[in-house]
Structures are given as structure tokens and as C-alpha cells.
Coordinates of C-alpha atoms in Angstrom, one line a residue:
M1 CA 63.7 3.7 10.7
N2 CA 64.1 7.6 10.7
K3 CA 61.7 10.2 11.0
K4 CA 61.5 11.0 7.2
G5 CA 61.6 7.7 6.0
F6 CA 58.5 7.3 8.4
M7 CA 56.6 10.3 6.6
K8 CA 57.2 9.3 3.3
I9 CA 55.4 5.9 4.1
L10 CA 52.9 7.7 5.7
E11 CA 52.3 9.9 3.1
A12 CA 52.1 7.0 0.2
I13 CA 49.6 5.3 1.8
I14 CA 47.6 8.4 2.5
A15 CA 48.0 9.0 -1.2
V16 CA 46.5 5.5 -1.9
I17 CA 43.6 6.2 0.2
I18 CA 43.0 9.4 -1.3
V19 CA 42.5 7.8 -4.7
F20 CA 40.7 4.3 -3.8
G21 CA 38.1 6.8 -2.6
F22 CA 38.3 8.4 -5.7
L23 CA 37.6 5.2 -7.9
L24 CA 35.0 4.1 -5.4
A25 CA 33.1 7.7 -5.9
V26 CA 34.0 7.7 -10.2
F27 CA 32.6 3.8 -10.3
P28 CA 30.3 2.4 -7.9
S29 CA 29.0 -0.2 -7.3
K30 CA 26.3 -2.0 -9.9
P31 CA 23.3 -1.8 -8.4
S32 CA 21.2 -4.7 -7.5
D33 CA 18.3 -5.8 -10.4
T34 CA 14.9 -4.8 -8.7
A35 CA 13.1 -4.8 -11.8
V36 CA 9.7 -6.6 -11.6
P37 CA 9.9 -10.1 -13.6
E38 CA 8.0 -10.2 -16.7
D39 CA 5.1 -13.1 -15.3
L40 CA 5.1 -10.8 -12.5
E41 CA 4.7 -7.9 -14.6
T42 CA 2.2 -9.5 -16.8
T43 CA 0.3 -10.9 -14.6
M44 CA 0.0 -7.5 -11.9
D45 CA -1.0 -5.5 -15.6
T46 CA -4.0 -7.9 -15.8
I47 CA -5.0 -7.6 -12.4
I48 CA -5.3 -3.7 -12.7
K49 CA -6.8 -4.0 -15.3
Q50 CA -9.7 -6.0 -14.4
A51 CA -9.9 -3.6 -11.0
Q52 CA -10.3 -0.8 -13.3
N53 CA -13.2 -2.9 -16.5
D54 CA -14.4 -5.1 -14.3
P55 CA -17.9 -4.6 -12.8
A56 CA -17.6 -7.3 -10.4
F57 CA -14.4 -6.2 -9.3
R58 CA -15.0 -2.3 -9.7
D59 CA -17.9 -3.3 -7.3
C60 CA -16.1 -5.3 -5.0
I61 CA -13.3 -2.8 -4.4
L62 CA -16.1 0.3 -4.8
S63 CA -19.1 -0.8 -2.4
P64 CA -20.0 0.8 0.6
R65 CA -21.3 -2.4 2.2
D66 CA -19.1 -4.5 4.4
I67 CA -17.4 -6.6 1.7
G68 CA -14.4 -6.4 3.1
I69 CA -11.6 -7.5 0.8
N70 CA -11.8 -11.4 0.3
C71 CA -13.7 -11.3 -2.8
I72 CA -10.5 -8.9 -4.0
N73 CA -8.3 -11.8 -2.9
K74 CA -10.0 -14.5 -4.7
L75 CA -10.2 -11.7 -7.6
I76 CA -6.5 -12.2 -7.9
T77 CA -6.1 -15.4 -7.2
G78 CA -8.6 -16.6 -9.8
N79 CA -6.6 -13.8 -12.3
S80 CA -3.5 -15.6 -11.2
P81 CA -1.9 -18.5 -13.8
P82 CA -1.4 -21.8 -12.7
F83 CA 1.2 -22.8 -10.1
F84 CA 1.4 -19.3 -9.7
P85 CA 5.2 -18.5 -7.1
W86 CA 4.5 -15.4 -5.7
S87 CA 2.4 -14.7 -2.9
H88 CA 0.3 -11.2 -2.6
G89 CA -1.0 -9.7 0.0
V90 CA -4.0 -6.0 -1.0
R91 CA -4.3 -2.9 0.9
L92 CA -7.3 -1.1 -0.2
C93 CA -7.8 2.3 1.2
T94 CA -10.5 5.0 1.0
L95 CA -9.6 8.3 -0.1
N96 CA -10.9 12.0 0.7
D97 CA -11.2 15.1 -0.4
D98 CA -8.1 15.8 -0.6
G99 CA -6.5 12.4 -1.8
D100 CA -5.3 11.2 1.3
A101 CA -5.7 7.5 1.9
V102 CA -7.5 6.2 5.0
N103 CA -10.2 4.3 6.7
C104 CA -7.4 1.1 5.3
R105 CA -8.0 -3.1 5.0
F106 CA -5.3 -5.2 4.8
G107 CA -5.0 -8.9 4.1
I108 CA -2.2 -11.2 2.9
N109 CA -2.7 -14.3 0.4
D110 CA -5.2 -16.5 2.1
G111 CA -8.0 -14.2 2.2
A112 CA -7.3 -13.0 5.9
E113 CA -8.6 -9.8 6.6
T114 CA -7.4 -7.2 9.3
D115 CA -9.0 -4.0 9.1
T116 CA -8.9 -0.2 11.2
T117 CA -12.4 0.1 11.8
G118 CA -11.8 -1.5 15.3
E119 CA -14.4 -4.4 17.1
K120 CA -17.1 -1.6 16.8
G121 CA -16.2 0.1 13.6
T122 CA -15.6 3.6 15.6
C123 CA -13.7 4.3 12.0
D124 CA -15.8 3.0 9.6
N125 CA -18.3 6.7 9.0
E126 CA -15.1 9.2 9.8
K127 CA -17.4 12.3 9.2
V128 CA -20.1 10.6 11.1
L129 CA -17.9 9.5 14.2
C130 CA -16.2 13.4 14.2
A131 CA -19.3 15.3 13.0
G132 CA -18.7 17.9 16.4
C133 CA -15.1 17.5 16.6
D134 CA -14.6 20.8 15.4
G135 CA -17.5 22.5 16.3
N136 CA -18.9 23.5 20.0
S137 CA -20.0 20.3 20.4
F138 CA -21.0 18.6 23.7
N139 CA -20.3 15.8 22.8
K140 CA -16.3 17.2 21.5
Q141 CA -14.6 15.2 23.8
S142 CA -16.4 11.4 23.9
C143 CA -15.9 13.0 19.7
L144 CA -11.6 12.7 20.3
E145 CA -11.7 9.9 22.2
N146 CA -12.8 8.0 19.3
A147 CA -11.2 9.5 16.9
D148 CA -8.2 8.5 19.2
T149 CA -9.1 5.3 20.1
C150 CA -9.3 5.0 15.1
K151 CA -6.2 6.1 14.7
R152 CA -4.1 3.5 17.5
N153 CA -6.3 0.8 15.8
E154 CA -5.1 1.6 12.3
N155 CA -1.4 1.8 13.4
T156 CA -1.6 -1.6 15.4
C157 CA -3.1 -3.0 11.8
I158 CA -0.7 -0.9 9.6
N159 CA 2.2 -2.5 11.8
N160 CA 0.7 -6.0 11.8
F161 CA 0.2 -6.3 7.9
N162 CA 4.0 -4.4 7.6
K163 CA 5.3 -7.9 10.1
N164 CA 3.4 -10.2 7.7
L165 CA 5.5 -8.6 5.0
P166 CA 8.8 -10.8 3.8
T167 CA 12.0 -8.7 5.3
D168 CA 14.5 -11.7 3.6
K169 CA 12.8 -11.0 -0.4
D170 CA 12.2 -8.5 -2.7
V171 CA 8.5 -7.5 -2.3
Y172 CA 6.6 -6.1 -5.8
T173 CA 4.0 -3.0 -5.8
K174 CA 1.5 -2.0 -7.3
A175 CA -0.9 0.0 -7.3
V176 CA -4.0 1.8 -8.8
S177 CA -6.7 4.3 -7.8
I178 CA -10.8 3.3 -8.9
S179 CA -12.9 6.0 -9.0
V180 CA -16.9 5.8 -8.2
E181 CA -17.6 6.7 -11.8
D182 CA -16.3 4.3 -14.5
V183 CA -15.6 7.7 -16.3
T184 CA -14.7 4.7 -19.6
T185 CA -18.4 4.4 -20.1
P186 CA -21.6 7.2 -20.7
P187 CA -22.6 8.3 -16.9
S188 CA -26.0 6.9 -15.9
E189 CA -28.4 8.5 -13.5
S190 CA -28.2 5.5 -11.3
S191 CA -24.6 6.0 -10.9
I192 CA -25.1 9.9 -10.1
T193 CA -27.2 8.7 -7.3
D194 CA -25.0 6.3 -6.5
L195 CA -21.6 9.3 -6.2
N196 CA -23.4 10.1 -2.6
R197 CA -22.4 6.2 -1.2
L198 CA -20.0 5.5 -2.7
E199 CA -16.2 6.7 -2.0
S200 CA -13.3 6.7 -4.7
K201 CA -10.6 4.1 -3.4
T202 CA -7.1 2.8 -4.0
L203 CA -6.1 -0.5 -4.4
T204 CA -2.2 -1.7 -4.0
L205 CA -0.7 -5.1 -4.5
F206 CA 1.9 -6.3 -3.4
F207 CA 4.0 -9.8 -4.4
W208 CA 7.1 -11.8 -3.2
Y209 CA 8.3 -14.6 -4.4
K210 CA 6.8 -18.0 -2.3
G211 CA 10.2 -20.1 -2.3

């Protein structure tokens, strides 16, 4: 084969590659179907509405008492239809003044609970824990060390929760923020008083197929 013939073949190969690349760009592959299945969408919407409107569910989410997320798991199970084919996880976080999620608690399906508080609850009340961290406090170093421990506990908890989520299945999520006061009803004196002790929360639901 002479040099001229070889160059023509090479040019033809390059032309085919260019055309093929153009076709891939113009006609991208069909995206995978990740829409939430209808039965799951219905159940998730029902649970979200319950969280917004059911006083028992709202108290479970917003109460300052250390109820945890077990009652949320029970309410989710109670609102699921018979033979529900989906497993679920729960993440419940407090919303700070900037709207950021802090002091999160987690649970997977069976009600087993993990949290970011540590053994002695060092992260339960961030404002009390770190009241002197930004000022000239003699306890500043201890405060910063506790805050650092809290952050490590939180990262460990998040990692443990993520490890329990399946990696070989689609995981569907839905979130709702629950305010301290139910804005759908007239305010009462008791609810105004409760503003000093309750905090707004964000509830995130995770669902994946059991099979």
C-alpha cells in the first residue's frame, strides 16, 4: 500500500469518528426513568400531609422532649398500605436562624435510631454548649473542643446512615419543613409561649424497593 492510499484510509477513518461524535451529541441517549412510582408518590404525599396537619405527628416532630424518631417511623408505617413493598429511612433536623439543618437524627425502617448528640448529649443544645465560644470566656477552649467533638459525632452519624442506604437501587426522597406554629389555625396564647421552647424542623423521607 502506497503512502497516498494510506492517507486516504486514515482520512476516511477520522471522518467516520467525527460524524459518529456529532451524532452522539445531537441524539443523546435516552435518560433512565427515575420518576417516583405512583403508589410510592401517593404514600409519600399522604405522610407529608400528615406531618403538616396531624397534631400527633407535628408534636412527634416538633416536641422539645427527647422523643427521637421512633414515633415518626411508627406513624409512617401506620400510614403505609398493607404489603407496602418499600423500605424507608428518616432524617429529622432542627432548622437554625439561617435556615440550615443542624442537630440531625436518623433512623432506618425498623425504628432503630442513631443521632448526632454523642453519649452525653453534647450537641443537644448548641446555644448553651457554645455560649462563650465567641467571647472572652475562660471556658472558651473547652467549648471549642466540645463543638469539635460534636462535629465529629455528626459526621460519623451521617456516614453510618449513608452506609445503610442501598447503593444498587433507586432511593426516592421527599422533604417537608414544619414550623413551630401551625399557620393554618389561629394563634393561641399557648402556642406563642411554646415559641420559646420549640424549634422548627425539617423532615426528610427516604424510600427504596425492598426486593
